[in-house]
Coordinates of C-alpha atoms in Angstrom, one line a residue:
M96 CA 10.0 -21.6 -5.9
S97 CA 10.0 -19.7 -2.6
L98 CA 8.5 -16.3 -2.0
D99 CA 12.0 -15.0 -1.3
M100 CA 13.2 -16.1 -4.8
D101 CA 10.0 -14.8 -6.5
Y102 CA 10.1 -11.4 -4.7
P103 CA 13.7 -10.6 -3.6
E104 CA 12.4 -7.0 -3.2
L105 CA 10.9 -8.1 0.1
R106 CA 14.4 -8.2 1.6
D107 CA 15.8 -5.1 -0.1
R108 CA 17.8 -3.3 2.6
Q109 CA 16.8 0.3 1.4
R110 CA 13.2 -0.8 1.2
L111 CA 13.3 -2.3 4.7
R112 CA 15.0 0.9 6.0
D113 CA 12.2 3.0 4.5
L114 CA 9.6 0.7 6.1
A115 CA 11.3 1.2 9.5
R116 CA 11.4 5.0 8.9
I117 CA 7.6 5.1 8.3
G118 CA 7.1 3.2 11.5
V119 CA 4.9 0.3 10.5
D120 CA 5.9 -1.4 13.7
R121 CA 4.7 1.6 15.8
P122 CA 1.0 2.1 16.5
A123 CA 0.2 5.5 15.1
E124 CA -2.8 7.5 14.2
R125 CA -2.7 8.3 10.4
P126 CA -5.9 10.3 9.8
Y127 CA -4.5 11.3 6.4
L128 CA -4.5 7.7 5.3
T129 CA -8.0 7.2 6.5
E130 CA -9.0 10.2 4.3
I131 CA -7.2 8.6 1.3
V132 CA -8.9 5.2 1.7
E133 CA -12.3 6.9 2.1
A134 CA -11.6 8.8 -1.2
A135 CA -10.4 5.6 -2.9
A136 CA -13.5 3.6 -1.9
E137 CA -15.9 6.5 -3.0
R138 CA -14.2 7.2 -6.3
I139 CA -13.8 3.6 -7.3
E140 CA -17.2 2.7 -5.7
T141 CA -16.0 -0.3 -3.7
P142 CA -17.0 -1.3 -0.2
F143 CA -13.4 -1.8 0.9
A144 CA -10.2 0.1 0.5
V145 CA -6.9 -0.3 2.3
V146 CA -3.4 1.0 2.4
T147 CA -1.0 -1.9 2.8
V148 CA 2.7 -2.3 3.3
L149 CA 4.6 -5.5 2.4
L150 CA 6.9 -6.9 5.0
N151 CA 9.0 -10.1 4.8
G152 CA 6.3 -12.3 6.4
A153 CA 3.2 -10.1 6.4
Q154 CA 1.0 -7.6 4.6
V155 CA 0.2 -4.9 7.2
F156 CA -2.7 -2.5 6.8
L157 CA -2.0 1.1 7.8
A158 CA -5.5 2.2 7.1
G159 CA -8.7 0.6 6.0
R160 CA -12.4 1.3 5.1
G161 CA -15.2 -1.2 5.0
P162 CA -16.3 -4.2 7.0
I163 CA -12.9 -5.8 7.3
P164 CA -13.1 -9.3 8.9
A165 CA -12.4 -9.1 12.7
W166 CA -9.5 -11.5 12.6
I167 CA -7.7 -9.4 10.0
G168 CA -8.4 -6.2 12.0
E169 CA -7.0 -7.9 15.1
A170 CA -3.9 -9.2 13.3
G171 CA -3.4 -5.9 11.5
G172 CA -3.0 -7.7 8.2
T173 CA -2.5 -11.0 6.5
P174 CA 0.3 -13.5 5.8
I175 CA 2.5 -12.1 2.9
E176 CA 1.6 -15.1 0.7
W177 CA -2.0 -13.8 0.6
A178 CA -1.1 -10.3 -0.5
F179 CA -2.7 -9.3 -3.8
C180 CA -0.1 -6.4 -3.9
L181 CA 2.9 -8.6 -4.4
P182 CA 3.0 -8.4 -8.2
M183 CA 3.4 -4.6 -7.9
L184 CA 6.9 -5.2 -6.4
H185 CA 8.0 -6.2 -10.0
T186 CA 5.7 -4.3 -12.2
R187 CA 5.6 -1.0 -10.2
A188 CA 2.3 -0.3 -12.0
A189 CA -1.3 -0.1 -11.0
W190 CA -3.4 -3.1 -11.9
H191 CA -6.7 -4.8 -11.4
V192 CA -8.5 -8.2 -11.4
N193 CA -12.1 -8.3 -12.4
D194 CA -12.8 -11.7 -10.9
F195 CA -10.3 -13.6 -8.7
T196 CA -12.2 -16.9 -9.1
E197 CA -11.1 -16.8 -12.7
D198 CA -7.5 -15.8 -12.0
P199 CA -5.2 -18.9 -11.6
R200 CA -2.7 -17.0 -9.4
F201 CA -5.2 -16.0 -6.8
R202 CA -8.4 -18.2 -7.0
T203 CA -7.2 -20.5 -4.1
N204 CA -6.2 -17.5 -1.9
P205 CA -8.1 -17.7 1.4
L206 CA -9.1 -14.0 0.9
V207 CA -11.0 -15.3 -2.1
T208 CA -12.1 -18.7 -1.0
V209 CA -13.0 -17.8 2.7
E210 CA -13.5 -14.1 2.8
G211 CA -15.2 -13.8 -0.6
V212 CA -13.0 -11.1 -2.2
R213 CA -13.8 -11.1 -5.9
S214 CA -12.4 -8.0 -7.5
Y215 CA -9.5 -5.7 -6.9
I216 CA -7.8 -2.6 -8.2
A217 CA -4.6 -1.2 -6.8
A218 CA -1.8 1.3 -7.2
P219 CA 1.7 0.9 -5.8
L220 CA 3.1 3.1 -3.0
I221 CA 6.4 4.1 -4.5
T222 CA 8.7 6.1 -2.3
S223 CA 10.8 9.1 -3.4
D224 CA 13.7 6.7 -3.6
G225 CA 11.7 4.6 -6.1
L226 CA 10.9 1.6 -3.9
V227 CA 7.5 -0.1 -3.7
L228 CA 6.3 -0.2 -0.1
G229 CA 2.9 -1.7 -0.7
G230 CA -0.3 -0.5 -2.3
L231 CA -3.5 1.5 -2.1
C232 CA -6.2 -1.1 -2.9
A233 CA -9.9 -1.1 -3.5
L234 CA -11.7 -4.4 -3.2
D235 CA -15.2 -5.7 -3.8
V236 CA -17.1 -8.9 -2.9
R237 CA -18.6 -9.1 -6.4
P238 CA -16.9 -9.5 -9.8
R239 CA -16.8 -6.2 -11.7
D240 CA -15.3 -4.3 -14.5
F241 CA -13.4 -1.2 -13.6
A242 CA -13.9 1.9 -15.6
P243 CA -11.3 3.4 -17.8
G244 CA -9.3 6.0 -15.9
Q245 CA -9.7 4.4 -12.4
L246 CA -6.2 3.0 -12.4
G247 CA -4.8 6.5 -12.9
E248 CA -7.1 8.0 -10.3
L249 CA -6.0 5.4 -7.8
Q250 CA -2.4 6.0 -8.6
S251 CA -2.8 9.7 -7.9
L252 CA -4.3 8.9 -4.5
A253 CA -1.4 6.4 -3.9
D254 CA 1.1 9.1 -4.8
E255 CA -0.5 11.5 -2.3
A256 CA -0.5 8.7 0.4
V257 CA 3.3 8.3 -0.1
R258 CA 3.9 12.1 0.1
R259 CA 2.1 12.2 3.4
I260 CA 3.7 9.0 4.8
E261 CA 7.1 10.3 4.0
A262 CA 6.4 13.7 5.5
D263 CA 5.2 11.9 8.7
A264 CA 8.2 9.5 8.8
E265 CA 11.0 9.4 11.3
P266 CA 14.3 11.0 10.4
D267 CA 16.6 8.7 8.4
I268 CA 17.8 5.7 10.4
M269 CA 21.0 3.9 10.2
M270 CA 21.1 0.2 9.4
P271 CA 24.2 -2.0 9.7

């Protein structure tokens, strides 16, 4: 099955309009997102944290903390097929993976096999229109169990990220 059939939300017109409004295609300083990823990494105690948005063909990082591989930093993200955030398009809920090497959906993902990502916890970025743009994610290079309450804490930070992204967005744009 194709990614389009698995995740038709990637092509949702209103979601694409919201992504255009927040300007993922425009280089922009977003210090408020840097603050949020710093807070996420510190509270969850992970070496990495990122704010991602999911486009048709790519996962774009709007902010990140940690020693992100140079090639990902230069590209500004990863292919959409590698995005750990994709399931949140359907579930609209925070979730975690304690060890990707034991997860059949992701164990062959290059971020796991090449870059060594082992554990992940994330909360969806849900707009005021109810659309999932991407996620606030904290990652580690070691397997780990996440503490009770960390999903809720991350969701609170993700909600703050969306409030600030929307406040910083361009006025509503018209799409044909």
